[in-house]
Coordinates of C-alpha atoms and ligand atoms in Angstrom, one line a residue:
M1 CA -6.0 49.2 6.4
A2 CA -7.7 46.2 8.1
S3 CA -10.2 45.9 5.3
S4 CA -7.5 45.9 2.6
L5 CA -5.6 43.2 4.5
Q6 CA -8.8 41.3 4.7
Y7 CA -9.3 41.8 1.0
L8 CA -5.8 40.6 0.3
L9 CA -6.3 37.5 2.4
F10 CA -9.7 36.9 0.8
S11 CA -8.2 37.2 -2.7
T12 CA -5.3 34.9 -1.9
L13 CA -7.7 32.4 -0.5
L14 CA -9.8 32.7 -3.7
L15 CA -6.7 32.3 -5.8
F16 CA -5.8 29.3 -3.7
F17 CA -9.2 27.7 -4.1
S18 CA -9.4 28.4 -7.8
K19 CA -6.0 26.9 -8.2
S20 CA -6.8 23.8 -6.3
L21 CA -10.1 23.5 -8.1
A22 CA -8.4 23.8 -11.4
Q23 CA -6.0 21.1 -10.3
Q24 CA -8.9 18.9 -9.2
S25 CA -10.7 19.4 -12.5
F26 CA -7.6 18.6 -14.5
R27 CA -7.9 14.9 -15.1
P28 CA -4.7 13.4 -16.7
K29 CA -5.2 10.7 -19.4
A30 CA -1.8 9.2 -18.6
L31 CA 1.2 9.7 -16.4
V32 CA 4.9 9.3 -17.0
I33 CA 7.9 8.5 -14.7
P34 CA 11.6 8.3 -15.7
V35 CA 13.6 5.1 -15.4
S36 CA 17.4 4.9 -15.3
K37 CA 19.8 2.0 -15.0
D38 CA 22.2 1.7 -12.2
P39 CA 25.6 0.7 -13.7
S40 CA 26.8 -1.3 -10.7
T41 CA 23.7 -3.4 -9.8
L42 CA 22.0 -3.2 -13.3
Q43 CA 18.8 -2.4 -11.4
Y44 CA 16.3 -0.1 -13.0
I45 CA 15.6 3.0 -10.8
T46 CA 12.6 5.3 -11.0
S47 CA 11.7 8.4 -9.1
I48 CA 8.4 9.7 -7.7
N49 CA 7.6 12.5 -5.3
Q50 CA 6.1 11.5 -1.9
R51 CA 5.4 13.2 1.5
T52 CA 4.8 16.7 2.8
P53 CA 7.0 18.6 2.2
S54 CA 7.4 16.8 -1.1
L55 CA 10.5 14.8 -1.6
S56 CA 11.8 13.1 -4.7
I57 CA 12.6 9.4 -3.8
D58 CA 14.4 6.8 -5.8
L59 CA 13.0 3.3 -6.0
V60 CA 14.0 0.1 -7.7
L61 CA 11.4 -0.7 -10.4
D62 CA 9.8 -4.1 -10.0
V63 CA 7.3 -4.8 -12.7
G64 CA 5.8 -7.7 -10.9
G65 CA 6.2 -6.3 -7.4
Q66 CA 3.1 -6.2 -5.1
F67 CA 3.1 -2.6 -4.1
L68 CA 5.2 0.4 -3.2
W69 CA 7.4 -0.1 -0.1
V70 CA 9.8 2.4 1.4
D71 CA 12.2 2.6 4.3
C72 CA 10.3 4.5 7.1
E73 CA 12.9 3.9 9.7
N74 CA 15.5 6.4 8.4
N75 CA 14.4 10.0 7.9
Y76 CA 10.8 9.6 7.0
V77 CA 9.4 13.0 7.7
S78 CA 5.9 14.0 6.5
S79 CA 2.9 15.8 7.9
T80 CA 0.6 13.8 5.7
Y81 CA 1.7 10.3 6.7
R82 CA -1.3 8.2 8.0
P83 CA -1.0 4.6 9.2
A84 CA -3.8 2.3 8.1
R85 CA -6.0 1.6 11.2
C86 CA -7.0 -2.0 11.8
N87 CA -9.9 -3.2 9.7
S88 CA -9.9 -0.1 7.6
A89 CA -10.7 -0.1 3.8
Q90 CA -6.9 0.4 3.2
C91 CA -6.1 -2.8 5.1
S92 CA -8.6 -4.8 3.1
L93 CA -7.3 -3.3 -0.2
A94 CA -3.8 -4.2 0.8
R95 CA -5.0 -7.8 1.8
A96 CA -3.3 -7.0 5.1
S97 CA -3.0 -9.8 7.6
G98 CA -4.1 -9.2 11.1
C99 CA -3.6 -6.2 13.3
G100 CA -0.5 -5.0 15.0
D101 CA 0.9 -2.8 17.7
C102 CA 4.2 -1.1 18.0
F103 CA 5.4 -0.4 21.5
S104 CA 8.1 2.2 20.9
A105 CA 7.4 5.8 20.5
P106 CA 5.0 6.3 17.5
R107 CA 6.7 7.2 14.2
P108 CA 6.1 6.3 10.6
G109 CA 6.3 2.5 10.4
C110 CA 5.5 2.0 14.1
N111 CA 2.1 2.9 15.3
H112 CA -0.6 1.5 17.5
N113 CA -3.5 -0.5 16.1
T114 CA -2.4 -0.7 12.5
C115 CA -2.5 -3.5 9.9
G116 CA 0.6 -5.0 8.2
V117 CA 1.8 -6.6 5.0
S118 CA 5.1 -8.2 3.9
P119 CA 7.2 -5.9 1.9
D120 CA 9.5 -8.0 -0.4
N121 CA 13.0 -7.2 -1.6
T122 CA 12.6 -9.3 -4.7
V123 CA 16.3 -8.8 -5.6
T124 CA 17.5 -10.7 -2.6
G125 CA 14.3 -12.7 -1.9
T126 CA 13.9 -11.3 1.6
A127 CA 10.6 -10.2 3.1
T128 CA 9.9 -8.5 6.4
S129 CA 6.7 -7.1 7.9
G130 CA 5.7 -3.5 7.5
E131 CA 2.9 -1.1 8.5
V132 CA 0.4 -0.3 5.8
A133 CA 0.2 3.5 5.4
Q134 CA -0.9 6.3 3.1
D135 CA 0.8 9.5 2.1
V136 CA 0.8 12.0 -0.7
V137 CA 2.4 10.9 -4.0
S138 CA 2.8 13.2 -7.0
V139 CA 4.0 12.4 -10.6
Q140 CA 3.9 14.2 -13.9
S141 CA 1.0 13.7 -16.3
T142 CA 1.7 13.3 -20.0
N143 CA -0.1 13.7 -23.3
G144 CA 2.1 10.9 -24.7
S145 CA 4.8 13.1 -26.2
N146 CA 6.0 15.2 -23.2
P147 CA 5.5 15.4 -19.5
G148 CA 2.8 17.9 -18.5
R149 CA 1.6 19.2 -15.1
V150 CA 2.2 17.4 -11.9
V151 CA -0.8 15.6 -10.5
T152 CA -1.2 14.4 -6.9
V153 CA -2.7 11.3 -5.3
P154 CA -3.4 12.5 -1.7
K155 CA -3.8 9.0 -0.1
F156 CA -1.5 6.7 -1.9
I157 CA -1.3 3.3 -0.1
F158 CA 2.2 1.8 0.5
S159 CA 4.0 -0.3 3.0
C160 CA 6.7 0.8 5.4
A161 CA 9.8 -1.3 5.7
P162 CA 12.9 -1.3 8.0
T163 CA 16.1 0.1 6.6
S164 CA 17.7 -3.4 6.6
L165 CA 15.3 -4.4 3.7
L166 CA 17.3 -2.1 1.4
E167 CA 20.3 -4.4 1.5
G168 CA 21.2 -5.5 -2.0
L169 CA 19.5 -2.5 -3.7
A170 CA 21.3 0.2 -5.6
S171 CA 22.9 2.9 -3.4
G172 CA 20.6 5.9 -2.8
V173 CA 17.3 4.1 -3.3
V174 CA 14.8 4.0 -0.4
G175 CA 12.5 1.2 -1.5
M176 CA 10.8 -0.6 -4.4
A177 CA 8.0 0.4 -6.8
G178 CA 5.8 -2.6 -7.4
L179 CA 3.9 -2.5 -10.7
G180 CA 2.3 -5.9 -10.1
R181 CA -1.2 -7.1 -10.4
T182 CA -2.7 -6.2 -7.0
R183 CA -5.3 -3.7 -5.9
I184 CA -2.5 -1.5 -4.4
G185 CA 0.1 -1.9 -7.2
L186 CA 1.0 1.5 -8.7
P187 CA -1.0 0.8 -11.9
S188 CA -4.2 0.1 -10.1
Q189 CA -3.9 3.0 -7.7
F190 CA -3.1 5.5 -10.4
A191 CA -5.9 4.2 -12.6
A192 CA -8.4 4.4 -9.7
A193 CA -7.2 8.0 -8.7
F194 CA -7.6 9.4 -12.2
S195 CA -10.3 7.1 -13.7
F196 CA -8.1 5.9 -16.6
N197 CA -7.6 2.3 -17.9
R198 CA -5.6 -0.1 -15.8
K199 CA -2.8 -0.2 -18.3
F200 CA 0.8 0.7 -18.2
A201 CA 3.9 0.4 -20.4
I202 CA 7.5 0.1 -19.7
C203 CA 10.3 1.1 -22.0
L204 CA 13.8 0.5 -20.5
S205 CA 16.8 2.2 -21.9
S206 CA 19.9 0.2 -22.6
A207 CA 22.1 3.1 -21.8
T208 CA 23.1 3.9 -18.2
T209 CA 23.4 7.5 -19.3
A210 CA 20.0 8.0 -20.8
M211 CA 16.5 7.6 -19.2
G212 CA 13.8 5.3 -20.3
V213 CA 10.1 5.6 -19.1
V214 CA 7.1 4.0 -17.6
F215 CA 3.7 5.3 -18.8
F216 CA 0.6 4.7 -16.7
G217 CA -2.7 4.8 -18.8
D218 CA -3.3 4.4 -22.5
G219 CA -1.1 5.6 -25.4
P220 CA -0.1 7.4 -27.4
Y221 CA 3.4 6.6 -26.4
V222 CA 5.6 8.8 -28.5
F223 CA 9.4 8.7 -28.9
L224 CA 11.5 11.2 -30.9
P225 CA 11.3 11.7 -33.9
G226 CA 7.5 11.5 -33.3
I227 CA 7.0 7.8 -33.4
D228 CA 3.8 6.6 -31.6
V229 CA 4.8 3.0 -30.6
S230 CA 1.3 2.2 -29.2
Q231 CA 0.0 2.0 -32.8
S232 CA 2.1 -1.0 -33.7
L233 CA 2.1 -3.6 -30.9
Q234 CA 1.6 -7.3 -31.1
Y235 CA -0.5 -8.8 -28.4
T236 CA -0.4 -12.0 -26.3
P237 CA -2.5 -13.1 -23.3
L238 CA -1.3 -12.6 -19.8
F239 CA -1.8 -15.4 -17.4
I240 CA -2.3 -15.4 -13.6
N241 CA -0.2 -17.8 -11.7
P242 CA -2.6 -19.0 -9.0
V243 CA 0.2 -19.4 -6.4
S244 CA 2.1 -16.4 -5.1
T245 CA 5.7 -16.0 -6.2
A246 CA 6.5 -13.6 -3.4
S247 CA 9.1 -14.3 -0.7
A248 CA 6.3 -14.4 2.0
F249 CA 2.6 -14.8 1.3
T250 CA -0.6 -16.3 2.7
Q251 CA -2.2 -19.4 1.3
G252 CA -4.5 -18.9 -1.7
E253 CA -2.9 -15.6 -2.7
P254 CA -2.2 -15.5 -6.5
S255 CA 1.1 -14.1 -7.9
S256 CA 1.3 -10.4 -8.6
E257 CA 3.7 -11.1 -11.5
Y258 CA 3.0 -11.1 -15.2
F259 CA 3.1 -14.4 -17.0
I260 CA 2.9 -15.1 -20.8
G261 CA 2.6 -18.3 -22.7
V262 CA 5.8 -19.2 -24.6
K263 CA 4.9 -22.3 -26.7
S264 CA 8.3 -23.0 -28.3
I265 CA 11.7 -21.4 -29.0
Q266 CA 13.4 -21.2 -32.4
I267 CA 16.9 -20.2 -33.3
D268 CA 17.1 -18.8 -36.8
D269 CA 13.8 -20.5 -37.6
T270 CA 14.9 -23.9 -36.4
P271 CA 12.8 -25.2 -33.4
V272 CA 14.8 -26.0 -30.2
S273 CA 13.7 -29.3 -28.7
I274 CA 12.6 -28.6 -25.1
N275 CA 10.3 -30.3 -22.5
T276 CA 7.0 -28.4 -23.1
T277 CA 5.7 -29.4 -19.6
L278 CA 8.1 -26.8 -18.2
L279 CA 6.4 -24.1 -20.3
S280 CA 3.1 -24.2 -18.5
I281 CA 2.2 -23.3 -15.0
D282 CA 1.3 -26.3 -12.9
K283 CA -1.1 -26.5 -9.9
K284 CA 1.6 -25.7 -7.5
G285 CA 2.5 -22.5 -9.5
V286 CA 5.7 -24.0 -10.9
G287 CA 6.8 -23.4 -14.5
G288 CA 5.8 -21.0 -17.2
T289 CA 7.3 -17.7 -18.4
K290 CA 7.3 -14.3 -16.6
I291 CA 8.5 -10.8 -17.2
S292 CA 11.0 -9.4 -14.7
T293 CA 12.8 -6.1 -14.3
V294 CA 14.8 -7.3 -11.2
N295 CA 16.7 -10.0 -13.2
P296 CA 19.3 -8.2 -15.4
Y297 CA 19.4 -11.2 -17.9
T298 CA 16.9 -13.8 -19.0
V299 CA 17.1 -16.9 -16.7
L300 CA 16.3 -20.3 -18.3
E301 CA 15.6 -23.6 -16.5
S302 CA 18.8 -25.7 -17.0
S303 CA 17.5 -28.2 -19.6
I304 CA 16.0 -25.3 -21.6
Y305 CA 19.2 -23.3 -21.2
K306 CA 21.4 -26.2 -22.5
A307 CA 19.2 -26.8 -25.5
V308 CA 19.0 -23.1 -26.4
T309 CA 22.7 -22.4 -26.0
R310 CA 23.6 -25.6 -28.0
A311 CA 21.3 -24.6 -30.8
F312 CA 22.7 -21.0 -30.7
V313 CA 26.3 -22.1 -30.9
T314 CA 25.5 -24.4 -33.8
A315 CA 23.7 -21.6 -35.7
A316 CA 26.5 -19.2 -34.9
S317 CA 29.2 -21.5 -36.2
A318 CA 27.3 -21.9 -39.4
R319 CA 27.8 -18.1 -39.7
N320 CA 31.5 -18.5 -39.0
I321 CA 31.3 -16.9 -35.6
A322 CA 34.1 -18.1 -33.4
R323 CA 33.4 -19.3 -29.9
V324 CA 35.7 -18.3 -27.0
A325 CA 35.9 -19.2 -23.3
G326 CA 33.0 -18.1 -21.1
V327 CA 33.1 -15.0 -18.9
A328 CA 31.0 -15.4 -15.7
P329 CA 28.0 -15.3 -15.4
F330 CA 27.9 -16.3 -19.1
D331 CA 29.3 -19.5 -20.6
T332 CA 28.4 -18.9 -24.3
C333 CA 30.8 -16.3 -25.6
F334 CA 32.2 -15.4 -29.0
N335 CA 35.1 -13.5 -30.5
A336 CA 33.7 -10.0 -31.3
S337 CA 36.0 -9.7 -34.3
S338 CA 34.1 -12.5 -36.0
I339 CA 30.7 -10.7 -35.6
L340 CA 29.4 -7.9 -37.8
G341 CA 27.4 -5.0 -36.3
T342 CA 24.0 -4.0 -37.6
R343 CA 21.3 -1.5 -36.7
L344 CA 19.6 -4.3 -34.6
G345 CA 22.9 -5.0 -32.8
A346 CA 25.4 -7.8 -33.3
S347 CA 24.6 -9.9 -36.4
V348 CA 24.0 -13.2 -34.6
P349 CA 21.3 -15.9 -34.9
T350 CA 17.8 -14.6 -34.1
I351 CA 16.1 -16.1 -31.0
R352 CA 12.3 -16.4 -31.5
L353 CA 9.9 -17.0 -28.7
V354 CA 6.7 -18.4 -30.3
L355 CA 3.7 -17.3 -28.3
Q356 CA 0.0 -18.4 -28.8
N357 CA 0.6 -19.3 -32.5
E358 CA 3.2 -19.1 -35.2
N359 CA 2.1 -15.6 -36.1
V360 CA 2.8 -14.1 -32.7
I361 CA 6.5 -14.2 -32.2
W362 CA 8.8 -12.2 -29.8
R363 CA 12.0 -11.8 -31.8
I364 CA 15.3 -11.3 -30.0
F365 CA 18.0 -9.7 -32.1
G366 CA 21.6 -9.1 -31.3
A367 CA 21.1 -5.9 -29.3
N368 CA 18.9 -7.9 -26.9
S369 CA 20.6 -11.3 -27.1
M370 CA 24.2 -10.3 -26.7
V371 CA 26.2 -8.4 -24.2
Q372 CA 29.7 -7.0 -24.8
V373 CA 31.9 -8.1 -21.9
S374 CA 35.2 -6.7 -23.3
D375 CA 36.5 -5.2 -26.5
E376 CA 37.1 -8.7 -27.8
V377 CA 34.2 -10.8 -26.4
L378 CA 30.5 -10.8 -26.8
C379 CA 28.4 -13.3 -24.7
L380 CA 24.9 -14.6 -25.1
A381 CA 23.1 -12.7 -22.3
F382 CA 21.1 -15.6 -20.8
V383 CA 21.9 -17.4 -17.6
N384 CA 21.3 -20.9 -16.3
G385 CA 18.5 -21.0 -13.7
G386 CA 19.3 -24.6 -12.4
S387 CA 17.1 -27.6 -12.5
N388 CA 14.2 -26.8 -10.3
P389 CA 13.4 -23.1 -10.6
R390 CA 10.0 -21.8 -9.6
T391 CA 9.5 -20.3 -13.1
S392 CA 11.1 -21.9 -16.2
I393 CA 11.7 -18.8 -18.2
V394 CA 12.3 -15.3 -16.6
I395 CA 12.6 -12.7 -19.3
G396 CA 15.0 -10.2 -17.8
G397 CA 16.0 -6.6 -18.2
H398 CA 18.6 -6.9 -21.0
Q399 CA 16.0 -8.6 -23.2
L400 CA 13.3 -6.0 -22.5
E401 CA 15.5 -2.9 -23.2
D402 CA 14.5 -0.7 -26.1
N403 CA 11.3 -2.7 -26.4
L404 CA 8.0 -1.1 -25.3
I405 CA 6.0 -3.6 -23.3
Q406 CA 2.4 -2.7 -22.4
F407 CA 0.4 -4.5 -19.7
D408 CA -3.3 -4.3 -19.8
L409 CA -4.7 -5.6 -16.4
A410 CA -8.4 -5.3 -17.3
T411 CA -8.1 -7.4 -20.5
S412 CA -5.1 -9.5 -19.3
R413 CA -3.2 -8.8 -22.4
L414 CA 0.4 -7.9 -23.0
G415 CA 1.5 -5.7 -26.0
F416 CA 5.0 -5.8 -27.2
S417 CA 6.8 -3.7 -29.8
S418 CA 9.9 -5.8 -30.6
T419 CA 13.1 -3.7 -30.8
L420 CA 12.5 0.0 -31.3
R421 CA 15.8 0.2 -33.1
G422 CA 13.9 -1.4 -36.0
R423 CA 11.9 1.8 -36.1
Q424 CA 14.8 4.2 -35.8
T425 CA 14.2 5.1 -32.2
T426 CA 15.0 3.8 -28.7
C427 CA 13.5 3.9 -25.2
A428 CA 15.9 6.8 -24.4
N429 CA 14.1 9.0 -26.9
F430 CA 11.1 10.2 -24.9
N431 CA 11.1 14.0 -24.9
F432 CA 11.4 14.9 -21.2
T433 CA 10.9 18.7 -21.9
S434 CA 7.9 19.6 -19.8
I435 CA 5.0 21.4 -21.4
A436 CA 3.2 22.1 -18.1
Ligands
NAG1 C1 1.6 17.1 -26.6 O1 1.7 18.5 -26.5 C2 2.8 19.0 -27.3 C3 2.9 20.5 -26.9 O2 1.6 21.1 -27.0 C4 2.5 18.8 -28.8 O3 3.5 19.3 -29.5 C5 2.3 17.3 -29.0 O4 1.9 17.1 -30.4 C6 1.3 16.7 -28.1 N1 1.3 15.3 -28.3 C7 0.2 14.6 -28.5 C8 0.4 13.1 -28.7 O5 -1.0 15.1 -28.5
NAG2 C1 9.5 -32.6 -18.3 O1 9.4 -31.8 -17.2 C2 8.5 -32.2 -16.2 C3 8.4 -31.1 -15.1 O2 9.7 -30.8 -14.6 C4 9.1 -33.5 -15.6 O3 8.2 -34.0 -14.6 C5 9.2 -34.6 -16.7 O4 9.8 -35.7 -16.3 C6 10.0 -34.0 -17.9 N1 10.0 -34.9 -19.0 C7 11.1 -35.3 -19.6 C8 10.9 -36.2 -20.8 O5 12.2 -35.0 -19.2
NAG3 C1 39.6 -13.0 -31.9 O1 40.0 -13.2 -33.3 C2 41.2 -12.4 -33.6 C3 41.4 -12.6 -35.2 O2 41.3 -13.9 -35.5 C4 42.4 -12.9 -32.8 O3 43.5 -12.1 -33.1 C5 42.0 -12.7 -31.3 O4 43.1 -13.2 -30.5 C6 40.8 -13.5 -31.0 N1 40.4 -13.1 -29.6 C7 40.0 -14.0 -28.7 C8 39.6 -13.5 -27.4 O5 40.0 -15.2 -29.0
NAG4 C1 10.8 18.4 -27.1 O1 9.5 19.0 -26.8 C2 9.6 20.4 -26.7 C3 8.2 20.9 -26.2 O2 7.2 20.5 -27.0 C4 9.9 20.9 -28.1 O3 10.0 22.4 -28.1 C5 11.2 20.4 -28.6 O4 11.5 20.8 -29.9 C6 11.2 18.8 -28.5 N1 12.5 18.3 -28.8 C7 12.8 17.7 -29.9 C8 14.2 17.2 -30.0 O5 12.0 17.6 -30.8

């Protein structure tokens, strides 16, 4: 009796070991996480599993955000939570400043002798301080076409934040997932954990009812009906802004956000006259063009905004498109009945962002330039950023939707697909049927 029990124990242990060995030896080439769009805030929401026992948590996706931060004050329960001790390797990876103590009863987010960073709510522009910590994170692997087995990073580094930092974020989320260019951004940690390239790609769905995706690692990136978008990208250099764009930062820290070089803007092939000084990043880190998933619409410095909207209105009237009164936050709106629909969205003048040369152009067609605000009215989905914004052009969510955008951190290169509608698919067409 005893020996058969022993045998049973032994064989379960063996099974356990061989299972965990198998899991260890399975090395994913890429990972995939879903992204939905919150209809009330227009924020993009992703989900990952964290903690022990494992819990699915919803986070606002911030493509240029510094790291993962979560609310540890409210209901953070996990047997695998470990605060980062002062002067540990985790603290230096996180570029943590100083060493802290917390004098109330120890709990996640409040421990003795730990280092801290500044978690940043980039929607409201608020930063607090937060304990650096690590805990288990798991996500699904992918072969590019479907999700596969779940893989685990046992010591994923993140920052705790107080519940108050969630203010302004979509209801139900517990933090933000920062995909920015830092050593503890999600792309770098996943790439280090599974030894794949420091690359990731976002594909945001335009529908609030259907999910888009983020891939970590290299392509293929396949969308139904079997279209591998990674094979047909255009590329442009990514630039590093030497001055942090975070709400709180230490001197000398570069920005974790992704900047590209727009050289000029054309509307229906006609160049728009703009002050080109605004298009480059100066020594103080002001100017240039960045990609953002926390701005729902592209934001243009006011002189660029005025020039672009004026040129757009002129080109639209040449097509007999009738202008109507603005609808906040937009002031360039048109009578929908004067605009035809096409596969690429409303048939309106094409906006072209000219990148490093005349052969590398980010084309914005109706589906990405216009937003339907009522049955009768379509508006140009760009907003005025005022006269002294930190960054002159912020390419926002509406302009990114149904485009696949790949970020390669090692080669500092951005790949972009232009609208997938031109290829008879959309970002909502990833096949989420798991083949694990
Ligand atoms: C991924 O796996 C599925 C199921 O085995 C297969 O149908 C598909 O072709 C694979 N995709 C790639 C890109 O290898
Ligand atoms: C162009 O923009 C720069 C930076 O804001 C400014 O200093 C300069 O005066 C502007 N030039 C013109 C002609 O408006
Ligand atoms: C749009 O145009 C139609 C047809 O000319 C007209 O009946 C309608 O009132 C216009 N709508 C607006 C909002 O101007
Ligand atoms: C999605 O993937 C599953 C698993 O490979 C496959 O059986 C199914 O046919 C795919 N769905 C579509 C619509 O092709």
